[in-house]
mmCIF file of C-alpha atoms in Angstrom:
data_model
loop_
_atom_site.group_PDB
_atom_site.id
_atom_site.type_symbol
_atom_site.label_atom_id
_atom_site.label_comp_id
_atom_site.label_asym_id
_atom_site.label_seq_id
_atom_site.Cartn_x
_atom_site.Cartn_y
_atom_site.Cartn_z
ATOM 1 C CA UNK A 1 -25.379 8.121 -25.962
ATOM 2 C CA UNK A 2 -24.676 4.607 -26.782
ATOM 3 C CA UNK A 3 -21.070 4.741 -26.117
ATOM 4 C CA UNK A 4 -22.055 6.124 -22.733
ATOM 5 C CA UNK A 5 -24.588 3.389 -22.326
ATOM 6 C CA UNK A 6 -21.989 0.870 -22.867
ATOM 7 C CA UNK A 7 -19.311 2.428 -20.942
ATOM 8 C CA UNK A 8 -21.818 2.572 -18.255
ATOM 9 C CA UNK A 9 -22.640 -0.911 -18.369
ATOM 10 C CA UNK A 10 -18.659 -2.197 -18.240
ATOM 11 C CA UNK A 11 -17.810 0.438 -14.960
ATOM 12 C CA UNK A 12 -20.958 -1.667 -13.533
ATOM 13 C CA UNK A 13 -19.818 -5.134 -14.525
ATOM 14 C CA UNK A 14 -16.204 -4.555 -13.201
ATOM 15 C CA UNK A 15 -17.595 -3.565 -10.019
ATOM 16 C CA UNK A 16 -19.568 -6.497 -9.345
ATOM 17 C CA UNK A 17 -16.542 -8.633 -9.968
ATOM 18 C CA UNK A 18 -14.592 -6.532 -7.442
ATOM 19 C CA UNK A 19 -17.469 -7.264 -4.554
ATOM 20 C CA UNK A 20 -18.440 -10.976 -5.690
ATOM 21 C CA UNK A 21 -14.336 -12.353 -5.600
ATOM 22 C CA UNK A 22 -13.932 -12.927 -1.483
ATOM 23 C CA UNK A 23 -10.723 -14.873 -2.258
ATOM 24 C CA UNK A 24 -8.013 -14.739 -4.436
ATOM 25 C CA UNK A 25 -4.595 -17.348 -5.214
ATOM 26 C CA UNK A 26 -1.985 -16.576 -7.199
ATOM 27 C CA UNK A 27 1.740 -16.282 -7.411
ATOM 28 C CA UNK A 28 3.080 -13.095 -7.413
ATOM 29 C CA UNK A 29 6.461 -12.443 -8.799
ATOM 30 C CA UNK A 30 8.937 -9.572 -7.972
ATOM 31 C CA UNK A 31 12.068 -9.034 -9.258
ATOM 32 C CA UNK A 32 14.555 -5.748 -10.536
ATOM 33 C CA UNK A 33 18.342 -5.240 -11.400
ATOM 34 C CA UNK A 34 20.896 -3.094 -9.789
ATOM 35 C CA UNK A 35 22.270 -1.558 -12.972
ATOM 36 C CA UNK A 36 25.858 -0.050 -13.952
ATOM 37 C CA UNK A 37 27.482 -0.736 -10.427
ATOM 38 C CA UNK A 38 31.228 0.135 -10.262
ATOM 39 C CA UNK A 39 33.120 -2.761 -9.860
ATOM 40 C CA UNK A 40 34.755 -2.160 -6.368
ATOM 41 C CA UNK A 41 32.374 -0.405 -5.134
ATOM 42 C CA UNK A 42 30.175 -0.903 -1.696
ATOM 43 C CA UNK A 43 26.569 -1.997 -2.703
ATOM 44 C CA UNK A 44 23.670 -2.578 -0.125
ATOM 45 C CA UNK A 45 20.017 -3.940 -0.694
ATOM 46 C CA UNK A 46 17.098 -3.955 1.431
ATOM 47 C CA UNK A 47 13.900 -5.716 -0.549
ATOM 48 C CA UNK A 48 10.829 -5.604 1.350
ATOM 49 C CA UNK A 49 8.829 -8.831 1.901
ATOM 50 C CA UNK A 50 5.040 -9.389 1.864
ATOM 51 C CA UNK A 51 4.007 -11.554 5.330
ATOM 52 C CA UNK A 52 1.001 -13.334 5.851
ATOM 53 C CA UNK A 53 -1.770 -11.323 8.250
ATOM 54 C CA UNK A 54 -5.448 -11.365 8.957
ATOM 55 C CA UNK A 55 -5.925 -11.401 5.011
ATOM 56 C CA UNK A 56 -3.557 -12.380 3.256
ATOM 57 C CA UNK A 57 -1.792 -16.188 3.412
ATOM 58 C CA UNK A 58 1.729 -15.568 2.140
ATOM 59 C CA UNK A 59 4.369 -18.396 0.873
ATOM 60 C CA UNK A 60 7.527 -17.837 -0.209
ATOM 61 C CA UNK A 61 7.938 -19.939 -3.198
ATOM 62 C CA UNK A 62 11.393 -19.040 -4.039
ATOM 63 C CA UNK A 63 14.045 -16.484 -3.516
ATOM 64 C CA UNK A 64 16.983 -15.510 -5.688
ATOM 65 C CA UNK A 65 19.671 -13.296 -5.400
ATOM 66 C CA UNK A 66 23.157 -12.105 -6.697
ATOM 67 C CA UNK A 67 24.502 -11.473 -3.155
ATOM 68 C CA UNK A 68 23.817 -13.676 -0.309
ATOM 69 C CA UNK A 69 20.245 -12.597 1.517
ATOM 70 C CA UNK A 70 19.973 -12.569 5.253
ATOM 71 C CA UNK A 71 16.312 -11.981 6.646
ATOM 72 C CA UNK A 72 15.372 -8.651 9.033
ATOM 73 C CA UNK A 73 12.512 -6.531 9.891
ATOM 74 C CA UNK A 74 12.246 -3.086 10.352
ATOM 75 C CA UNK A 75 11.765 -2.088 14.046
ATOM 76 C CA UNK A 76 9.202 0.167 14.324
ATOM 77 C CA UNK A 77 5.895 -1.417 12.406
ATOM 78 C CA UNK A 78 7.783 -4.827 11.955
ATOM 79 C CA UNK A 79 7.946 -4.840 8.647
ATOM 80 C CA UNK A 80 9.830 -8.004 7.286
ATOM 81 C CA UNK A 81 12.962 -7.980 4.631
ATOM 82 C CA UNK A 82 15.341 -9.184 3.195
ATOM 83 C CA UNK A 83 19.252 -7.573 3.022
ATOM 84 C CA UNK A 84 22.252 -8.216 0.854
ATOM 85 C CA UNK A 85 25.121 -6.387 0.583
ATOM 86 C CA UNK A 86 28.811 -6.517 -1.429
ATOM 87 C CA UNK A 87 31.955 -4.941 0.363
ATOM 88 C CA UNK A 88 33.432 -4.355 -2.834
ATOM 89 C CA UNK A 89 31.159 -5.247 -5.783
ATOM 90 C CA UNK A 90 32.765 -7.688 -8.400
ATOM 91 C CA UNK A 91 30.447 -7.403 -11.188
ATOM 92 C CA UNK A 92 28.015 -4.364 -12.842
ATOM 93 C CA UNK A 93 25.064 -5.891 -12.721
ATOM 94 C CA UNK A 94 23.142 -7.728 -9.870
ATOM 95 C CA UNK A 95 19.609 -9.167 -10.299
ATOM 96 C CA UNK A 96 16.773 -10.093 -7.195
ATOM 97 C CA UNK A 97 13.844 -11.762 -6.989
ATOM 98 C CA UNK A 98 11.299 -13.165 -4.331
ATOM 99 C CA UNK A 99 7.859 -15.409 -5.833
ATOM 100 C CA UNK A 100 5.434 -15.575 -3.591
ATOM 101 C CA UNK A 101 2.146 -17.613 -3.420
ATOM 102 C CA UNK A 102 -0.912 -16.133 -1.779
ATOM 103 C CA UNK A 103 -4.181 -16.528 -1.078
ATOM 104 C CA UNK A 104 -5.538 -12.644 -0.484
ATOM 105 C CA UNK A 105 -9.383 -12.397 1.054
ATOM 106 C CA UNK A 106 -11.673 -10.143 0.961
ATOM 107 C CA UNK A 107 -11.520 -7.618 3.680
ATOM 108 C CA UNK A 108 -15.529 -7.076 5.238
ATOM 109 C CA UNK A 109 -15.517 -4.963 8.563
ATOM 110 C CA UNK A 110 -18.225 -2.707 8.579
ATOM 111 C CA UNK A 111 -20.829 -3.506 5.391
ATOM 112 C CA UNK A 112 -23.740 0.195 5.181
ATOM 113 C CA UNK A 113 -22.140 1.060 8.471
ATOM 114 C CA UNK A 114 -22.877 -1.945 10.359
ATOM 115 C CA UNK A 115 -20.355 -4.804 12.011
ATOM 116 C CA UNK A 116 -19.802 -7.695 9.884
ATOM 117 C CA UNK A 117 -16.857 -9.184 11.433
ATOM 118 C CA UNK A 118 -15.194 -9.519 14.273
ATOM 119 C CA UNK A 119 -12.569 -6.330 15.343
ATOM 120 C CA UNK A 120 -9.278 -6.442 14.795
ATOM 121 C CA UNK A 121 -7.942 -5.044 17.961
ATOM 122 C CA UNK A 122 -4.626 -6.976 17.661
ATOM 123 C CA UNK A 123 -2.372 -3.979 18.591
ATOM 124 C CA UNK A 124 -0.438 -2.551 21.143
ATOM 125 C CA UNK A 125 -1.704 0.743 22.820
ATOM 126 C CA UNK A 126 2.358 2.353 22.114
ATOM 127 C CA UNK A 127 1.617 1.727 18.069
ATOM 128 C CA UNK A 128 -1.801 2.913 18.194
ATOM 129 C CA UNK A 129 -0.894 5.880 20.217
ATOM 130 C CA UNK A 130 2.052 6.250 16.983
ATOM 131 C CA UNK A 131 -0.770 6.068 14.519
ATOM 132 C CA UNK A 132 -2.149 9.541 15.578
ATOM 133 C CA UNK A 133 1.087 11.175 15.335
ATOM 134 C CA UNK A 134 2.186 12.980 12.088
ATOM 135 C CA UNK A 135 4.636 11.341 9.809
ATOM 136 C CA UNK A 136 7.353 14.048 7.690
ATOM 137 C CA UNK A 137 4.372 14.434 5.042
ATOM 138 C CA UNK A 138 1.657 13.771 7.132
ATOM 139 C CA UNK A 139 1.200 16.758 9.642
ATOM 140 C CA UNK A 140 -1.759 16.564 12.037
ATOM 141 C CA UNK A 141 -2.013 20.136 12.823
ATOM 142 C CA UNK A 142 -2.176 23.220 10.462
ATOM 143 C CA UNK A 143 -4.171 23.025 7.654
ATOM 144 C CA UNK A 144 -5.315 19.356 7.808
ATOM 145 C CA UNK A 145 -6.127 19.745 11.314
ATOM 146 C CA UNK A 146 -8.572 23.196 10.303
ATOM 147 C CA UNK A 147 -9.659 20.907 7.379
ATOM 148 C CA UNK A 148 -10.739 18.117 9.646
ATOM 149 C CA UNK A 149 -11.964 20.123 12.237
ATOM 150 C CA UNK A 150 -14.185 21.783 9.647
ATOM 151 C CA UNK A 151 -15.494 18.798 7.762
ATOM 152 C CA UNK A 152 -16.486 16.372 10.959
ATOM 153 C CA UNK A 153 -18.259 19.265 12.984
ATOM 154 C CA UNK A 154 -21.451 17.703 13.079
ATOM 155 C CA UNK A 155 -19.889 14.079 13.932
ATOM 156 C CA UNK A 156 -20.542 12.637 17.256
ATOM 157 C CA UNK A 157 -18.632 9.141 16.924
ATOM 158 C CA UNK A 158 -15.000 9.108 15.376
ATOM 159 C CA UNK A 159 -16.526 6.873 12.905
ATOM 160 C CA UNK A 160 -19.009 9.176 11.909
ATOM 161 C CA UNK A 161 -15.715 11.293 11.682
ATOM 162 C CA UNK A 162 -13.910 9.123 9.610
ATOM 163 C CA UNK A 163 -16.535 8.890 7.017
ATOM 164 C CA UNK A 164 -16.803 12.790 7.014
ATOM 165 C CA UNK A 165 -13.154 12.658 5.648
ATOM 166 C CA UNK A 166 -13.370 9.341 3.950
ATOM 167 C CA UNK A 167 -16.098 11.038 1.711
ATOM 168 C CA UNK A 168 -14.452 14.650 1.501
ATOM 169 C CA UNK A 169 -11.507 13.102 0.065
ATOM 170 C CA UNK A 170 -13.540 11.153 -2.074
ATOM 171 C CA UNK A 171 -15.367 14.212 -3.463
ATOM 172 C CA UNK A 172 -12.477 16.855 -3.667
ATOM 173 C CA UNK A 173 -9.544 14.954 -5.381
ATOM 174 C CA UNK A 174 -9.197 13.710 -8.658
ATOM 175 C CA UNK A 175 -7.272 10.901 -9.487
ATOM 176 C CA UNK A 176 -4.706 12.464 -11.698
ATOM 177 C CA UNK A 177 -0.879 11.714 -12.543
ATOM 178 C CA UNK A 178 0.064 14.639 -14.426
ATOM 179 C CA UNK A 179 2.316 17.008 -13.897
ATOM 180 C CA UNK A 180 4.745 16.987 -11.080
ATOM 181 C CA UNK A 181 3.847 16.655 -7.324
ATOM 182 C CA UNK A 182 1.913 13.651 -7.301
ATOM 183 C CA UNK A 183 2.785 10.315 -5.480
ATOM 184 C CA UNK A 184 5.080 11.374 -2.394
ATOM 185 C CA UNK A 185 1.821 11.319 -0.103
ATOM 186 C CA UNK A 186 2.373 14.841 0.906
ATOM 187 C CA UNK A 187 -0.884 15.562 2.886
ATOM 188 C CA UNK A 188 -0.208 19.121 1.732
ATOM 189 C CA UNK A 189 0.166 19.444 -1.322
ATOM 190 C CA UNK A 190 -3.080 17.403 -1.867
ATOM 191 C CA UNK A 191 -4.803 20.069 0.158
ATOM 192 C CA UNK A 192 -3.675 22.716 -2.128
ATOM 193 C CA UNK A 193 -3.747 20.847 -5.744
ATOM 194 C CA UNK A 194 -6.771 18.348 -4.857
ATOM 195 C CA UNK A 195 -5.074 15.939 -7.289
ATOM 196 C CA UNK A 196 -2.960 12.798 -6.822
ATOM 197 C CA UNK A 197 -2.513 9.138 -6.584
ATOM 198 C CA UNK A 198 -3.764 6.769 -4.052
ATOM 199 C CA UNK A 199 -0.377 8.070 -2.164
ATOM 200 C CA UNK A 200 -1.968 11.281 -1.703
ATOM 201 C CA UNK A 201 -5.377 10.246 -1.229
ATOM 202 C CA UNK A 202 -4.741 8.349 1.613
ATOM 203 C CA UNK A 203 -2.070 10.473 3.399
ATOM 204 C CA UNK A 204 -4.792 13.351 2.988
ATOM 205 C CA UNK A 205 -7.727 11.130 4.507
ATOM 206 C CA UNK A 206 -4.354 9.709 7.561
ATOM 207 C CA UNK A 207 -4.044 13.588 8.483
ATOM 208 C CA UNK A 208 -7.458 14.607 9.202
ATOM 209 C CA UNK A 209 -8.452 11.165 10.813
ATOM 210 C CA UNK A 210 -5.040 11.463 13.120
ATOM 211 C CA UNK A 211 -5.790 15.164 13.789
ATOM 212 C CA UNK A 212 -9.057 14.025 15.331
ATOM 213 C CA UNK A 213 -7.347 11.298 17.501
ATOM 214 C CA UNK A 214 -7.781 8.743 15.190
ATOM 215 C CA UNK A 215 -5.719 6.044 14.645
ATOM 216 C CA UNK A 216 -5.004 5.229 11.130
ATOM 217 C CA UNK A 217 -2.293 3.820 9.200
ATOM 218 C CA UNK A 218 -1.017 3.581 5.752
ATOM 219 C CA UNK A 219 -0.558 0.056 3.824
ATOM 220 C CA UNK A 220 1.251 -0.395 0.259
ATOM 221 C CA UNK A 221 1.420 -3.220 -2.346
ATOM 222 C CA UNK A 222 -0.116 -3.877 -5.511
ATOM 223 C CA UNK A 223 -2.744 -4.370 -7.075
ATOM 224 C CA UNK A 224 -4.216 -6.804 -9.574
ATOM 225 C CA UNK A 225 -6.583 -6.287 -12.253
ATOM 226 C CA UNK A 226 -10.399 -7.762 -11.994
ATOM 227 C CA UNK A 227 -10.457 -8.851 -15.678
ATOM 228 C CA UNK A 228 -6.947 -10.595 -16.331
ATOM 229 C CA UNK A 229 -5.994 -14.065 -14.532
ATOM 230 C CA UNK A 230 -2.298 -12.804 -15.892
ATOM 231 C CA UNK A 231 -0.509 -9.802 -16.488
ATOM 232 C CA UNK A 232 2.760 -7.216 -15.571
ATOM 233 C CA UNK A 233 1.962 -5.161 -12.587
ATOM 234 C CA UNK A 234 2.999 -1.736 -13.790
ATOM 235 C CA UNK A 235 3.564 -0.413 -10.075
ATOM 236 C CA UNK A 236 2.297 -0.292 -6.453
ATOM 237 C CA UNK A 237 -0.747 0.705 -4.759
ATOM 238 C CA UNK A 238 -2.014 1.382 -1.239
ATOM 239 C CA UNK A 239 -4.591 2.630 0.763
ATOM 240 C CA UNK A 240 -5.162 3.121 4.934
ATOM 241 C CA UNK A 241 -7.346 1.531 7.806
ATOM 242 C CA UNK A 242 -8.226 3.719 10.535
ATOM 243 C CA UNK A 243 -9.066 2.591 14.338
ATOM 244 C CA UNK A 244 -12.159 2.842 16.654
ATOM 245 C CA UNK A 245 -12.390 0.723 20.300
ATOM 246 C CA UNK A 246 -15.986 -0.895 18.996
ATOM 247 C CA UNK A 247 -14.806 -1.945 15.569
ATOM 248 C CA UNK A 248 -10.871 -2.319 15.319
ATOM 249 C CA UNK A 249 -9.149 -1.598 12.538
ATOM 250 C CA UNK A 250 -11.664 -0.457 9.447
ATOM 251 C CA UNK A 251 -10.226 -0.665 5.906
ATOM 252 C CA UNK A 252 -10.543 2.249 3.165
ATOM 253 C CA UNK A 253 -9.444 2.498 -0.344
ATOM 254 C CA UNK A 254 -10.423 5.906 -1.664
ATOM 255 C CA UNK A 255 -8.829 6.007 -4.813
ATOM 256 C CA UNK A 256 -10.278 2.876 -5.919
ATOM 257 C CA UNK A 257 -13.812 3.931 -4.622
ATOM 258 C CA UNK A 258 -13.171 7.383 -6.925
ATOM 259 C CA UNK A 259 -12.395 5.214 -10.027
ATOM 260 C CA UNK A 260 -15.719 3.109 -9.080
ATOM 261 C CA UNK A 261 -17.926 5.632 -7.741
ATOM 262 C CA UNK A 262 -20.620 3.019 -7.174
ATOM 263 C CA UNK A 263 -18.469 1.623 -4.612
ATOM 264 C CA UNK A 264 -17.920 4.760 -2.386
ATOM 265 C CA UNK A 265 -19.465 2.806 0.454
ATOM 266 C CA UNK A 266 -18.214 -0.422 -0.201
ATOM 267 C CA UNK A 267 -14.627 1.030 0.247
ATOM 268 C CA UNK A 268 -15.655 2.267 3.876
ATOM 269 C CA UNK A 269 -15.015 -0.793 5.850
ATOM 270 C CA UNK A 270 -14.690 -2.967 3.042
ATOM 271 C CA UNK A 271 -11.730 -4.090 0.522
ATOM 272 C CA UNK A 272 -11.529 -6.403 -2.343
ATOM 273 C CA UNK A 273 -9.308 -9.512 -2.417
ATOM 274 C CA UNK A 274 -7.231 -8.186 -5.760
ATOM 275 C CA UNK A 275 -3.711 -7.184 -3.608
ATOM 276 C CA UNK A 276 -1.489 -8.366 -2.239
ATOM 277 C CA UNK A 277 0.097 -5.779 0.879
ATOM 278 C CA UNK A 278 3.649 -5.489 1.070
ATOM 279 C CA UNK A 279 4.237 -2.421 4.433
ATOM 280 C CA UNK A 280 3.227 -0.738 6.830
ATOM 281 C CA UNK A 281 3.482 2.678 7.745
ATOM 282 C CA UNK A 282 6.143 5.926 6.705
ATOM 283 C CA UNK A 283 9.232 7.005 7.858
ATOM 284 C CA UNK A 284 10.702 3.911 7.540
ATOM 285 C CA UNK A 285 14.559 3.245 9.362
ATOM 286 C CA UNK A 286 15.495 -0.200 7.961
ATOM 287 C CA UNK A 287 17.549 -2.943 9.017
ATOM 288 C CA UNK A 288 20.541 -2.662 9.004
ATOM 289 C CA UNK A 289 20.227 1.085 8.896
ATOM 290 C CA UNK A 290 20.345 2.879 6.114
ATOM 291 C CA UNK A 291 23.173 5.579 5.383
ATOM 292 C CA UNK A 292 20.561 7.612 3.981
ATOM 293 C CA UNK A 293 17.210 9.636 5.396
ATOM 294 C CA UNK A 294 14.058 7.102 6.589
ATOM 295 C CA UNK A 295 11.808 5.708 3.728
ATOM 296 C CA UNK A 296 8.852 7.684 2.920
ATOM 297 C CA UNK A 297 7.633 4.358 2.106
ATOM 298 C CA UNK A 298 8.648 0.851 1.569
ATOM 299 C CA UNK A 299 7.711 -0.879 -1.519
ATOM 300 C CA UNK A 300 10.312 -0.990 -3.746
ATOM 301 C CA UNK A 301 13.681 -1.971 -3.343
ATOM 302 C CA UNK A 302 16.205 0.344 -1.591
ATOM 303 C CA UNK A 303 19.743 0.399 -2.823
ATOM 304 C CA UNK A 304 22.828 2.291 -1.640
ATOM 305 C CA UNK A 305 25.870 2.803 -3.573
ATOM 306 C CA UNK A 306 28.762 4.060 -1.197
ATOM 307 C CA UNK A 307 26.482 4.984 1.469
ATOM 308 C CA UNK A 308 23.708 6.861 -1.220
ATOM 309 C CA UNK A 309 20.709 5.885 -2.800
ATOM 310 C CA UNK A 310 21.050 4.773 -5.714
ATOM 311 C CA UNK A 311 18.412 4.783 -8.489
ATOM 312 C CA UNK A 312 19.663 3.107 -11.300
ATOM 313 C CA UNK A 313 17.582 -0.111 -10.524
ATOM 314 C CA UNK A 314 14.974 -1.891 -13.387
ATOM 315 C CA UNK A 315 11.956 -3.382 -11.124
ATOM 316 C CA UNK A 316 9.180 -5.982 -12.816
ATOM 317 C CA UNK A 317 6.273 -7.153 -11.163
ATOM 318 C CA UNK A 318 3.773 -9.843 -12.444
ATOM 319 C CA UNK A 319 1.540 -12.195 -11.106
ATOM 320 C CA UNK A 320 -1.083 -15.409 -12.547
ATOM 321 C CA UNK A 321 -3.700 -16.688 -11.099
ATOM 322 C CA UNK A 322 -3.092 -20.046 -9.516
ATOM 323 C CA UNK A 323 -4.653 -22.954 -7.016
ATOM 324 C CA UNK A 324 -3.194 -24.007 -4.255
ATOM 325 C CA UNK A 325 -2.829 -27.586 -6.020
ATOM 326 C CA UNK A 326 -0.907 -25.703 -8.980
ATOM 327 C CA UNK A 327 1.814 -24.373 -6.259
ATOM 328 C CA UNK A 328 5.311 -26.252 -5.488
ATOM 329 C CA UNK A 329 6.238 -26.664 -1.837
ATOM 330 C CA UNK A 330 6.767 -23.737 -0.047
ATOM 331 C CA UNK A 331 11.092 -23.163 1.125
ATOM 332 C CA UNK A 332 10.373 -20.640 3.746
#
């Protein structure tokens, strides 16, 4: 009972320090190593790049490479990058990296289901009309489409609609990694297995908000932990905003609000300032295009080896906590 008590206690204390940080600075550092490439061969690299937005300030500190790097974005959502590539590779191994320092805030659009900030209504009628189409793993018909019909029936407003599958998500998955399956945000296969990662949570929650003509849209990054000022990031993490014409663009993170059940309504229409957001969106064509299919998503680096992917690649991702006054001048 104790034990309980006290576990109690630190899920409690944790969130608190997720609602009471509205702004966070640090440098963020990513890096990896193309592994084992053939000398001779032709070797291409596409690293995303995190850009500032309406929360997030975003320097680039410094930016190293193996091949010469060449800035780009990605057509469709504007996603910006970076791209390298070798003709004929001279060497086996090539190492990347990009530092960054940001200052993230806290993201506070709707706070018990009222307007605390101005909308966000900076986007074009074409991409919001794209964010209510289905993506490869994201269908809007079928069974997410009976799902969402089912589960917003008695909703009048789409954002009564949106928390009718905000909190069915919330209360049907479980945040699990075993097994096979997870992670590709197949909409789905999180029907069927009600299990996942914040991939699948969120492509689950995009389907049945598109399928009721909302607009909604998937983000990925990282996150950082609430009770380190250091540390490795072991891997990326994302969540989705959805669209109405009074509010703009409301954020969601449902797999954090699972993990922190205390904070199922703070994630609807609210997000903490402990990311940093890399992308948007799925399906991704890159630039220069890619010999291979479109990226289900865009947060890791992409590397082709004579026109295929190629996965031999060792990523690391870390981050401290930092001023502003602690930062060098910015080169980009």
């Amino acid at each position: 009972m104790l034990r309980r008590g006290l576990l109690t206690l630190v899920m409690v204390l944790l969130s608190l320090m997720v609602q009471a940080q509205q702004e966070r600075q640090f440098v963020f550092h990513y890096s990896f190593k193309v592994n084992n490439v053939k000398p001779g061969q032709k070797l291409r690299v596409w690293i995303p790049l995190a850009q500032s937005g309406l929360y997030q300030d975003v320097r680039v500190l410094d930016e190293k490479g193996d091949l010469p790097l060449k800035s780009g974005h990605e057509q469709e959502y504007g996603n910006e990058l970076l791209y390298g590539e070798a003709i004929k590779a001279a060497k086996s191994e090539y190492q990347f990296s990009v530092d960054y320092y940001v200052v993230r805030h806290e993201e506070r659009v709707l706070v018990k289901g009222k307007a605390a900030a101005a909308p966000d209504k900076e986007t074009s009628q074409a991409l919001l009309a794209r964010f209510e189409q289905p993506d490869k793993l994201v269908p809007v018909d079928g069974l997410p489409g009976r799902l969402a019909a089912e589960q917003t029936r008695n909703a009048v407003t789409n954002l009564e609609k949106a928390r009718a599958s905000y909190d069915y998500v919330f209360h049907t998955m479980r945040y699990d990694k075993s097994g096979t399956g997870w992670g590709h945000g197949d909409a789905l296969w999180a029907c069927d297995s009600k299990r996942g990662n914040c991939t699948d949570f969120h492509s689950l929650f995009i389907a049945m908000a598109r399928a009721e003509h909302i607009p909604a849209r998937f983000a990925i990054g990282f996150q950082l932990p609430t009770d380190k000022h250091s540390a490795e990031i072991p891997g990326y993490h994302c969540w989705a905003d959805f669209y109405t014409d009074s509010s703009g663009w409301i954020p969601v993170d449902i797999s954090e609000a699972w993990k922190h059940p205390d904070l199922q309504d703070y994630y609807f229409g609210q997000r903490d300032a402990n990311r940093i957001q890399f992308t948007v969106g799925r399906d991704l064509v890159l630039t220069p295009r890619q010999a291979g299919p479109p990226l289900n998503y865009f947060i890791y680096p992409y590397v082709e080896i004579e026109g295929k992917e190629y996965a031999n690649v060792a990523i690391a991702f870390s981050f401290e906590d930092r001023p502003a006054a602690g930062v060098s001048a910015s080169i980009r």
